[in-house]
Coordinates of C-alpha atoms in Angstrom, one line a residue:
X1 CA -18.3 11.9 -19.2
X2 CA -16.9 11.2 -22.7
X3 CA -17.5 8.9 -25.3
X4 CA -14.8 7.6 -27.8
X5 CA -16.6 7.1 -30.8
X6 CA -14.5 8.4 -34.1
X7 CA -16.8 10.8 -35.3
X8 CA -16.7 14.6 -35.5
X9 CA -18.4 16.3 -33.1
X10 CA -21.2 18.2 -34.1
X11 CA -23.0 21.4 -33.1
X12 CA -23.1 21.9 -29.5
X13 CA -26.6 21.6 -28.2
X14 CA -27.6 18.9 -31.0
X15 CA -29.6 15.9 -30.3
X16 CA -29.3 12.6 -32.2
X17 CA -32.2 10.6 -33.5
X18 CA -31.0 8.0 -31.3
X19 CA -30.6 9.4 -27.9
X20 CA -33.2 9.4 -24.9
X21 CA -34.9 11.7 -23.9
X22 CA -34.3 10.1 -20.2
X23 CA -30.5 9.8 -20.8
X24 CA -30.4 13.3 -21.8
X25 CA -32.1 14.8 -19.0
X26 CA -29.8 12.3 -16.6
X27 CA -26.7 13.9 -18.2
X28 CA -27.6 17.2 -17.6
X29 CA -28.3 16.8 -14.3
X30 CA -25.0 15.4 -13.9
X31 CA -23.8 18.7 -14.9
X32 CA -25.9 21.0 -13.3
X33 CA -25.1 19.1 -10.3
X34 CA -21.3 20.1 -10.9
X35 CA -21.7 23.5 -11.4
X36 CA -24.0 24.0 -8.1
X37 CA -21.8 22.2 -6.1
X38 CA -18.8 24.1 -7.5
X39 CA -16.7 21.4 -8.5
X40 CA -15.3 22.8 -11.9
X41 CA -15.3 26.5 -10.9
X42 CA -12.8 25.2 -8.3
X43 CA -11.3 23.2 -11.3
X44 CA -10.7 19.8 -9.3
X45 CA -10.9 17.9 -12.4
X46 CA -10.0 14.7 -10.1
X47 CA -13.6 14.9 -8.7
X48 CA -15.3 15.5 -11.5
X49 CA -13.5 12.6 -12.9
X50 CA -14.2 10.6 -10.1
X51 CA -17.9 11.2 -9.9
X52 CA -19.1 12.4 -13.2
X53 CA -16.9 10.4 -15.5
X54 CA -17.3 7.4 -12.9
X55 CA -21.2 8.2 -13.1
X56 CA -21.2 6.6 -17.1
X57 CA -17.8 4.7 -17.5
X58 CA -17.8 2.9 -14.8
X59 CA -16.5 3.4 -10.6
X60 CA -13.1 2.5 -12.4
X61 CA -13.6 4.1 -15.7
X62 CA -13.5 0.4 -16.9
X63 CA -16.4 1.3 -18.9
X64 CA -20.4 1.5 -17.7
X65 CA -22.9 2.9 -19.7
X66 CA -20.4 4.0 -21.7
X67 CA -17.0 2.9 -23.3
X68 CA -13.4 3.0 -20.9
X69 CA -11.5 5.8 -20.5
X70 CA -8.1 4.1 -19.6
X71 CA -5.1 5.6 -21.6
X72 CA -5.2 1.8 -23.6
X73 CA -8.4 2.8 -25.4
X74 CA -7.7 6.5 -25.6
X75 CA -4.0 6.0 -26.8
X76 CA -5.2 6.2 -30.4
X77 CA -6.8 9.7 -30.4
X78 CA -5.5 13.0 -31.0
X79 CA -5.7 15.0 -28.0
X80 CA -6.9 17.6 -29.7
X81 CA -9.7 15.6 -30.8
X82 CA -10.6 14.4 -27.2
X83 CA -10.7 17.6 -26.3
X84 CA -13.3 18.9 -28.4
X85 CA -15.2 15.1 -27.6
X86 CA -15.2 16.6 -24.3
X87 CA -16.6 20.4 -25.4
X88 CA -19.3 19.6 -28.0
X89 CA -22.7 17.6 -28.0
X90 CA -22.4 13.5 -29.4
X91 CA -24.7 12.2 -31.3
X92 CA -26.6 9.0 -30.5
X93 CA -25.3 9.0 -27.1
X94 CA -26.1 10.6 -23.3
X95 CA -23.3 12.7 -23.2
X96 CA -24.1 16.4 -23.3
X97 CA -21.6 19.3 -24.4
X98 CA -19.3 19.9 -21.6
X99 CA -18.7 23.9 -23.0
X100 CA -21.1 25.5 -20.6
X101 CA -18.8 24.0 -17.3
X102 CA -15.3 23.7 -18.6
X103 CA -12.9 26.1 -20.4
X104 CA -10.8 24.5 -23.0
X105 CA -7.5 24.5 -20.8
X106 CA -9.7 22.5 -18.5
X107 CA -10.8 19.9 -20.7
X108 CA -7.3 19.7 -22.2
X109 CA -5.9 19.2 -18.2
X110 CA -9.1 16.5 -18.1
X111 CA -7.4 14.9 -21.1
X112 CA -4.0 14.7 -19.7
X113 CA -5.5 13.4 -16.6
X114 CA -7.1 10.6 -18.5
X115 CA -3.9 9.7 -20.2
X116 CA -1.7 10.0 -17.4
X117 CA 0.3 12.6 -18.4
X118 CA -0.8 15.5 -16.1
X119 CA 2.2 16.7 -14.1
X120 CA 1.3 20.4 -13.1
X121 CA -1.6 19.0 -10.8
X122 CA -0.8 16.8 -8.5
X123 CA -2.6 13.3 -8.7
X124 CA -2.9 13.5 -4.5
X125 CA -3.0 9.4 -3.4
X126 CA -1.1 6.7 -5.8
X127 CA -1.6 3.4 -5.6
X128 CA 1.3 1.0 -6.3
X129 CA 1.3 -2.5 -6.5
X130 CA 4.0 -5.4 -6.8
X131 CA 3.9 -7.3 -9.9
X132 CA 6.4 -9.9 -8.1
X133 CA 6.6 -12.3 -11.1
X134 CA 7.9 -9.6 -13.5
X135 CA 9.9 -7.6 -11.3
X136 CA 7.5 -4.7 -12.0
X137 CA 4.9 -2.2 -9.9
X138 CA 1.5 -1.1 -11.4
X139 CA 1.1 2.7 -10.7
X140 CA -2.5 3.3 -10.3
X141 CA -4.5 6.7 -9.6
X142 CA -6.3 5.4 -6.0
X143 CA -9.1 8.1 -6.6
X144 CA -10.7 7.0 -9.6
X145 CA -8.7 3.7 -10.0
X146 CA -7.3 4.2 -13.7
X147 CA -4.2 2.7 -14.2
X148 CA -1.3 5.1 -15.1
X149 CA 1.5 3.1 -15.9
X150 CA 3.7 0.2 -15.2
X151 CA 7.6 0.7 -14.1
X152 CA 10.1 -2.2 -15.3
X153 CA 13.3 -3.8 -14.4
X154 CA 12.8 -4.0 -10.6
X155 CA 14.5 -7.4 -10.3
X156 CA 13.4 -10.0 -8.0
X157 CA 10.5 -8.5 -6.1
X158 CA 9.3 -11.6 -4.3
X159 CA 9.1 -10.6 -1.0
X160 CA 9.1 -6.8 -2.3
X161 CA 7.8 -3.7 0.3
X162 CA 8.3 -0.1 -0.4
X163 CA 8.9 2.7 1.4
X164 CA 7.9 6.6 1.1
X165 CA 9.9 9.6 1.1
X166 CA 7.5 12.7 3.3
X167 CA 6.3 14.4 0.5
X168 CA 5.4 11.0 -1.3
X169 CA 7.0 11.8 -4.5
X170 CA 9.6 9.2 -4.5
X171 CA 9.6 5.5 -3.4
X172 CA 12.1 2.7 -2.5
X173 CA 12.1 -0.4 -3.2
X174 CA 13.4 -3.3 -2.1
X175 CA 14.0 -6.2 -3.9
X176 CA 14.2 -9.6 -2.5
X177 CA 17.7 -10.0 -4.8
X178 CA 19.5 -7.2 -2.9
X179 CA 18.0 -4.5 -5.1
X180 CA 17.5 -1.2 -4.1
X181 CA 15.5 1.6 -6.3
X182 CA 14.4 5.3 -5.9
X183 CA 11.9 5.9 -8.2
X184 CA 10.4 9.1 -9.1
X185 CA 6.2 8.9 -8.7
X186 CA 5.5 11.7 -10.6
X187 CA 7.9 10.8 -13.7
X188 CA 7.1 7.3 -13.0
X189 CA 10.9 6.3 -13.8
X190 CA 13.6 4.6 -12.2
X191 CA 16.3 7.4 -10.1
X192 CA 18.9 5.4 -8.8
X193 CA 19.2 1.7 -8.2
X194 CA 22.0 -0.1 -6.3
X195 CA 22.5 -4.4 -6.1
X196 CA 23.5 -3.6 -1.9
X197 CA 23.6 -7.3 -1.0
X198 CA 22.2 -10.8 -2.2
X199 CA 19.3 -11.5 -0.5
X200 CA 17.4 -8.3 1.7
X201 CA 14.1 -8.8 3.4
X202 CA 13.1 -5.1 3.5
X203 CA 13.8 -1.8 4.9
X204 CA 13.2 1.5 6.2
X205 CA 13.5 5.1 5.9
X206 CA 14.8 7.9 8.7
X207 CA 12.0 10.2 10.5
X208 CA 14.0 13.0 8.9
X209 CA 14.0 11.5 5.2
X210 CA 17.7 11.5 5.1
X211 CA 18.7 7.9 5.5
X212 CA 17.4 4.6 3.7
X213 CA 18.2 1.4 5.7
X214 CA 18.1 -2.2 4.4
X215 CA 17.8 -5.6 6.3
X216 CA 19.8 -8.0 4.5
X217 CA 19.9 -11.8 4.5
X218 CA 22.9 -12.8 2.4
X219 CA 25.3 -11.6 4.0
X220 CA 23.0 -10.0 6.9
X221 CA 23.9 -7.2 8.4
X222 CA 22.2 -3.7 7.1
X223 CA 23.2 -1.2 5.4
X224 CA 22.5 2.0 5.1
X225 CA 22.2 4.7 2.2
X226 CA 21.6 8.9 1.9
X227 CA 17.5 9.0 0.4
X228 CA 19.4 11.8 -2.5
X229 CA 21.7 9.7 -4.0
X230 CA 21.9 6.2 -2.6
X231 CA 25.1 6.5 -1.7
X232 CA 26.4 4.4 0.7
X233 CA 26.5 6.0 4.4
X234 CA 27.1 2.9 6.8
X235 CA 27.8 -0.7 6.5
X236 CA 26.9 -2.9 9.9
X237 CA 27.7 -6.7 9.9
X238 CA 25.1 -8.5 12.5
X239 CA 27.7 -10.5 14.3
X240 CA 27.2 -11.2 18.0
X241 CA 29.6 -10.4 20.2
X242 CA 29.7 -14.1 20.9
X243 CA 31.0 -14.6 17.6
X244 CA 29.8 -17.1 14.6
X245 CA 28.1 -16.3 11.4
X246 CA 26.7 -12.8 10.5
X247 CA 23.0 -13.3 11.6
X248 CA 19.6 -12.9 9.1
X249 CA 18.6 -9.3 9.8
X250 CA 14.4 -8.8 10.3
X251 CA 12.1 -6.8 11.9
X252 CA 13.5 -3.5 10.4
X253 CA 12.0 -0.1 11.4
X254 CA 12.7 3.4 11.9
X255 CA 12.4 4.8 15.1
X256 CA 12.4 8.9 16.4
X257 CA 15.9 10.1 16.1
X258 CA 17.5 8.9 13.2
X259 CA 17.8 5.4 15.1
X260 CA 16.9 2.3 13.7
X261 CA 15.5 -0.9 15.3
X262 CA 16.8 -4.6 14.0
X263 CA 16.7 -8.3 14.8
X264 CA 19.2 -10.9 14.4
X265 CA 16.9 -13.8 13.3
X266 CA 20.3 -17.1 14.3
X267 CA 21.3 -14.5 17.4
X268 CA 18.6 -13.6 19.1
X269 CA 19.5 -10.4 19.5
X270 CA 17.9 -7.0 19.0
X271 CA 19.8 -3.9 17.9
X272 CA 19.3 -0.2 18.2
X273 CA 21.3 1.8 15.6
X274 CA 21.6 5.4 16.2
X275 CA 22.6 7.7 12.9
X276 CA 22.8 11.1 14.3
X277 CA 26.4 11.3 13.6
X278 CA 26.4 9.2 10.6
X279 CA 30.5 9.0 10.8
X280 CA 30.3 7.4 13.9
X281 CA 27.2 5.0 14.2
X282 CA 26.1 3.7 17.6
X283 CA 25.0 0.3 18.1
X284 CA 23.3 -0.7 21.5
X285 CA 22.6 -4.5 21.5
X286 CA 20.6 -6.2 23.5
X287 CA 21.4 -9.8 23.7
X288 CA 18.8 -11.7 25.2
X289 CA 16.1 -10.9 22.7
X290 CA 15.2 -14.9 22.8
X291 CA 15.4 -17.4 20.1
X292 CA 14.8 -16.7 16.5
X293 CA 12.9 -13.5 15.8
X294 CA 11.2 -13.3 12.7
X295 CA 9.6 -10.5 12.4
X296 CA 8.8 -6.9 14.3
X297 CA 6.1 -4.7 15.2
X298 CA 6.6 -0.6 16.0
X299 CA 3.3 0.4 17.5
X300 CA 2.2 3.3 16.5
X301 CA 3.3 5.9 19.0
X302 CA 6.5 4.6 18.1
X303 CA 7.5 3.6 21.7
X304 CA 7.3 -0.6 21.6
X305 CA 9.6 -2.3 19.6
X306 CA 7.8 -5.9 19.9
X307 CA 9.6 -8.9 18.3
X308 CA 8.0 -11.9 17.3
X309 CA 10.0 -15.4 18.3
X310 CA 9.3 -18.8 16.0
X311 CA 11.3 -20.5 18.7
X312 CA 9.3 -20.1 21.7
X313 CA 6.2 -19.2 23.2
X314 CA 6.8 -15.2 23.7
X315 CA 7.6 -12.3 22.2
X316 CA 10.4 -9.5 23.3
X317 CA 9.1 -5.9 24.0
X318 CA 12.1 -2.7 23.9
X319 CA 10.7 0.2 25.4
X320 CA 12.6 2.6 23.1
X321 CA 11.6 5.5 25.3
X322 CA 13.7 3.4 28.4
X323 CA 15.9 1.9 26.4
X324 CA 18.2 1.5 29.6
X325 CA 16.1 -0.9 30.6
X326 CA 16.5 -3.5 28.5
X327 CA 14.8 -6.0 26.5
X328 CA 11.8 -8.2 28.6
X329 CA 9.8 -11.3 27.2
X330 CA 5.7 -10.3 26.9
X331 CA 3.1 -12.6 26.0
X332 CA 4.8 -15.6 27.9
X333 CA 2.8 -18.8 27.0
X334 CA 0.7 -17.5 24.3
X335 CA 0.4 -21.1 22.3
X336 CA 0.3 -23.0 25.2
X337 CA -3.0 -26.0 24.9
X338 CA -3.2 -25.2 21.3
X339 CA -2.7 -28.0 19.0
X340 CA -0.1 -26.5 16.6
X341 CA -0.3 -27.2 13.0
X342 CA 2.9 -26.4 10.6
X343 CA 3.5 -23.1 9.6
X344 CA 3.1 -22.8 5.8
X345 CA 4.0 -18.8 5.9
X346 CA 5.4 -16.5 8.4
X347 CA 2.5 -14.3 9.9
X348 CA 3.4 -10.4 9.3
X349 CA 3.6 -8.6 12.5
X350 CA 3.5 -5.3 10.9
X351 CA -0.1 -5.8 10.4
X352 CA -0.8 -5.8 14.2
X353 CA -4.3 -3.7 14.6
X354 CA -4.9 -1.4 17.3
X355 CA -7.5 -0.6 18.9
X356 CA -7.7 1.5 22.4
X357 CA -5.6 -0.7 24.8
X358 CA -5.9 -3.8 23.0
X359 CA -3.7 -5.5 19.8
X360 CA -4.8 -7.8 17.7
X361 CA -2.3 -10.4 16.0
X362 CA -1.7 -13.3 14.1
X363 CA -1.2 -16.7 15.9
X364 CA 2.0 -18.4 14.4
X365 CA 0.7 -22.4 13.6
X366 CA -2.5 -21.9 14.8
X367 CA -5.9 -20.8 13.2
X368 CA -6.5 -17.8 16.0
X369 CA -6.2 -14.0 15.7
X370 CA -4.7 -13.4 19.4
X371 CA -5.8 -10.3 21.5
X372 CA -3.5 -8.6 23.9
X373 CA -3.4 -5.3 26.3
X374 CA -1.1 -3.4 25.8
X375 CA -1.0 -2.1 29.3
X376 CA 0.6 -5.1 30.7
X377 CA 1.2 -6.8 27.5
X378 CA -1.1 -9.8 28.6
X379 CA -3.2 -12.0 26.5
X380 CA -6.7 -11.3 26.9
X381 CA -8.4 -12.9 24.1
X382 CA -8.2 -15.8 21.1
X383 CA -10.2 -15.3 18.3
X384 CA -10.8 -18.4 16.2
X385 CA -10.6 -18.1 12.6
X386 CA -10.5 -20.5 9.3
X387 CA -6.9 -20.7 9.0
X388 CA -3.4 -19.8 9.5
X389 CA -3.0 -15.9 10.0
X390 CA -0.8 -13.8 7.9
X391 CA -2.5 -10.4 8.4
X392 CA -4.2 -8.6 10.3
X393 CA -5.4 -5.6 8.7
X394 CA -7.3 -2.8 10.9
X395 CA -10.3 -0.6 9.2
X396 CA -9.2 3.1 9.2
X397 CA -12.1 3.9 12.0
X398 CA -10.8 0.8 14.2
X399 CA -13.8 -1.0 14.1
X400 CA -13.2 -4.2 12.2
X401 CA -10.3 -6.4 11.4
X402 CA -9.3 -8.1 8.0
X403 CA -8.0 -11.5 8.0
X404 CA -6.3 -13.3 5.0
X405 CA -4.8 -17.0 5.3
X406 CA -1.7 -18.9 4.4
X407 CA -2.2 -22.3 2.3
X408 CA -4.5 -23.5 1.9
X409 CA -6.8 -21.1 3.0
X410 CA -5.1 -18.5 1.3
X411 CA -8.4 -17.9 -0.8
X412 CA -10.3 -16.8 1.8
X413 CA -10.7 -13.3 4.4
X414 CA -12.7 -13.0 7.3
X415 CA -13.8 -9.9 8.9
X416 CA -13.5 -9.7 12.3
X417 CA -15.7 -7.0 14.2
X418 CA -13.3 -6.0 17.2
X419 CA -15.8 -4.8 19.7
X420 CA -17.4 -8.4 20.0
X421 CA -14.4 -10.2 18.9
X422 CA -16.1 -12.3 16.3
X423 CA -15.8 -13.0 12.5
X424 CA -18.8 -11.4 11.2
X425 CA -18.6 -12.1 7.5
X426 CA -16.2 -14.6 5.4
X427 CA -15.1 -13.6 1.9
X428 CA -14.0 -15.8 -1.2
X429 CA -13.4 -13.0 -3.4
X430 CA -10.4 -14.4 -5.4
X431 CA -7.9 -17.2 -5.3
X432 CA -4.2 -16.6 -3.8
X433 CA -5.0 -13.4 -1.9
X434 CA -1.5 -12.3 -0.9
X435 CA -1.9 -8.7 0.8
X436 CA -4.9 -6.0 1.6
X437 CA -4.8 -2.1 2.1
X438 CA -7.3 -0.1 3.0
X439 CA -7.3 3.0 0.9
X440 CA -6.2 6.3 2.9
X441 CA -9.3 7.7 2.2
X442 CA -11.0 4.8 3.8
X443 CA -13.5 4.4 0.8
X444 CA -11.9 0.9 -0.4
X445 CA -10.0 -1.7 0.6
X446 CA -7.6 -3.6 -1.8
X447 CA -7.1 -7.0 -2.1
X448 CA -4.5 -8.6 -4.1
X449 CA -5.4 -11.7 -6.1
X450 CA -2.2 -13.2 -7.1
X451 CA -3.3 -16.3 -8.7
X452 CA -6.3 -14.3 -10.4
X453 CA -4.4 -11.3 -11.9
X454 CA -6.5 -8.5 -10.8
X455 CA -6.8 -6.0 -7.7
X456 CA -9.9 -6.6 -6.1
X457 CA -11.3 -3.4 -4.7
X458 CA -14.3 -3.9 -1.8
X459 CA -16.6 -2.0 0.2
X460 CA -15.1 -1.7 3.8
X461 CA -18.5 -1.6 5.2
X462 CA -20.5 -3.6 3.7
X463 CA -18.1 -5.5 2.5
X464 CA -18.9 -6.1 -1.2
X465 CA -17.0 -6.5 -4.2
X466 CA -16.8 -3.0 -6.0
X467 CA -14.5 -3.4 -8.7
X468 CA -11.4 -5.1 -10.1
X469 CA -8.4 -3.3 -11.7
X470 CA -5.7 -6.2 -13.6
X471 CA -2.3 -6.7 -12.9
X472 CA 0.2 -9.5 -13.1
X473 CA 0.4 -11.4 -10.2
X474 CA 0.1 -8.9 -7.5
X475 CA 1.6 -9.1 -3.9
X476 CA 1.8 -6.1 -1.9
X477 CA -0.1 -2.9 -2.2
X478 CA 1.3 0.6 -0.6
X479 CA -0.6 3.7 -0.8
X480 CA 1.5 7.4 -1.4
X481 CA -0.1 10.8 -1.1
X482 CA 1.6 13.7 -2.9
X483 CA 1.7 16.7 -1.2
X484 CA 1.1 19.6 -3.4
X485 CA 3.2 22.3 -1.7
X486 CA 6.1 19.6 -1.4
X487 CA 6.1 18.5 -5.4
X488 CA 9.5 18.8 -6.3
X489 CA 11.3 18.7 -3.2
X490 CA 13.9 16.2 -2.3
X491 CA 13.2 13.2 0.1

């Protein structure tokens, strides 16, 4: 939609020497498109950003046919100036005067869009990605894929996820060095920030957005924080009645109720914490969880709590709807016959995908995406695959799987269709792919690249490489949507 040349505009209307007569008619019919679809009498300047700026500069206004639009090569104009680039006719290129569709307020909101310094409009779905080796996260608009800024001093973010307050305007962070940030999305700075512990491993929020939970390593235990102000609400060491060492906590999740669901990695326990008197936390353990969980699954009804063991051949299920009954082992026997090979990195159960009855899941030391029902919690399928498992990552429609792979695999994804149970197409897209998210509007899914430097964006259907956005040394991708009629609002 705009050109960046530093020249004044001229008359609106005008026609360079230099510009074709094909280009021309091409532009306008970009235009008229917009104004018989509506778009800018409805002023959403994100689509018409999206398509019609994307339609020239590029699917991630990277620059096409013509120059980039990021805030990098804009930076050096005036606005006012970009504003009027936007109005009036330029010479020598396709772009036509923009006057007969927007207003000058428009064009100047356009502007701030482009920059990143809009505020009154909400920018609806962020993308955010962890920088891990600079203790950083790249804020990215996850519409039109323009970068809008970068947020510093996060600490150690290797093993980094991020959680969501409801109206998506704030995010916390946790830190693999105890750290524990609030940031504000639509400022794009750092709130509050608390060291809670040495070494944490993740958390979670409350259903009700009050309460911010972290699973801690050094010392264990978790502890817990008010979304507002991080301040300190609860402090639970993960020592087993049996006594010893506080335990690794893992497998962190909220459940409904302000409860939380934990395991003791050294115990073997599983805990639920319940918060609805936050003076007087309850604690209900559950002490034959089996040996050494490493990670958790909620599924998405949020009924199954379903802990994964490294030391044996099961997993525990805690039906939080029956919690009275008790913990019971699923899955009994899963590896038996395979021939195990050693476990480079922990598989991610969070990435479990579902699909009607059935689960699919990472194998731990084996090169298998496992299939289970999850009315009887039985295995009912292996699926093999090129390598080790770390996630599993299910399409928004359910229909197909994506697979990335520890070392040293760890440059390739399969796609596995989940009627048939087959890998129906193999990617090398990049080298040290570390995470994937599908985009919530389903259009994309992102692939981080960590030994490349870039985000790799691909078609989820026909699974081709669309774009690439850089960052440095990405890890984990997390998608927030800003609610319009909640901007503003607390957590």
């Amino acid at each position: 939609m705009m050109c960046t040349e530093n020249k004044k505009p001229t008359l609106r209307g005008a026609i360079g020497p230099s510009r074709s007569p094909f280009l021309v008619g091409a532009s306008w019919a970009l235009a008229t498109a917009v104004v018989l679809s509506g778009t800018t009498h409805g002023t959403d300047l994100q689509a018409l950003r999206r398509h019609d700026c994307g339609a020239c500069h590029g699917l991630t206004l990277q620059g096409g046919l013509g120059p980039p639009l990021t805030r990098e090569t804009l930076a050096s104009r005036d606005d006012a100036g970009l504003i009027d680039t936007i109005l009036d006719d330029h010479p020598g290129t396709p772009m036509p005067a923009w006057a007969p569709l927007l207003s000058r307020e428009q064009a100047a909101q356009m502007v701030r869009l482009l920059l990143g310094t809009e505020t009154e409009e909400a920018r609806e779905t962020l993308a955010l990605v962890i920088e891990r080796a600079s203790g950083s996260i790249l804020v990215i608009d996850a519409t039109i894929h323009t970068v809008l800024g970068r947020i510093k001093g996060l600490g150690d973010l290797s093993h980094a996820s991020m959680e969501f307050s409801r109206d998506g305007r704030y995010a916390f962070v946790f830190g693999r060095n105890g750290g524990l940030t609030k940031l504000d999305l639509k400022t794009r700075q750092i709130v509050a920030r608390v060291l809670q512990s040495g070494n944490s491993i993740g958390g979670a929020l409350s259903r009700d957005g009050r309460f911010v939970a972290v699973a801690n390593y050094t010392p264990g235990g978790v502890r817990v924080f008010e979304t507002a102000t991080l301040a300190s609400v609860a402090d639970i060491p993960a020592i087993s009645r049996a006594g010893g060492a506080p335990s690794k906590v893992v497998g962190l999740v909220s459940a409904p109720g302000a409860r939380f669901v934990f395991s003791l990695f050294e115990a073997g326990e599983i805990w639920l914490l319940d918060l609805a008197d936050p003076l007087t936390p309850k604690i209900q353990r559950y002490q034959d969880a089996g040996p050494l969980p490493y990670d958790a699954f909620l599924t998405p009804d949020g009924r199954s709590y379903i802990a994964g063991l490294f030391g044996t051949e099961a997993m525990t299920l805690l039906d939080l709807e029956r919690p009275g009954a008790g913990a019971r082992r699923i899955l009994d026997g899963y590896r038996k016959g395979e021939s195990l090979r050693p476990v480079y990195k922990m598989p991610h159960l969070e990435g479990w995908t579902v699909a009607g009855t059935s689960v699919l899941f990472p194998a731990v030391g084996a090169p298998q995406v496992l299939v289970a029902d999850t009315t009887a919690w039985t295995l009912t399928d292996r699926i093999p695959v090129q390598g080790q498992p770390v996630f599993v990552v299910s399409r928004p429609d359910g229909r197909e799987a994506w697979v990335n792979f520890a070392l040293p695999d760890n440059d390739t994804i399969q796609v596995i269709d989940v009627t048939t149970r087959r890998v129906v197409r193999t990617l090398k897209v990049g080298r040290g792919i570390l995470h994937m998210a599908f985009a919530p509007q389903g259009d994309a899914v992102w692939i981080s690249s960590h030994d490349d430097d870039t985000i790799i964006l691909c078609d989820p259907v026909t699974h081709e490489k669309t774009g690439t956005i850089p960052a440095l040394g990405p890890s984990g991708i997390f998608f927030a949507t800003l609610k319009t009629d909640d901007r503003g609002r607390g957590p």
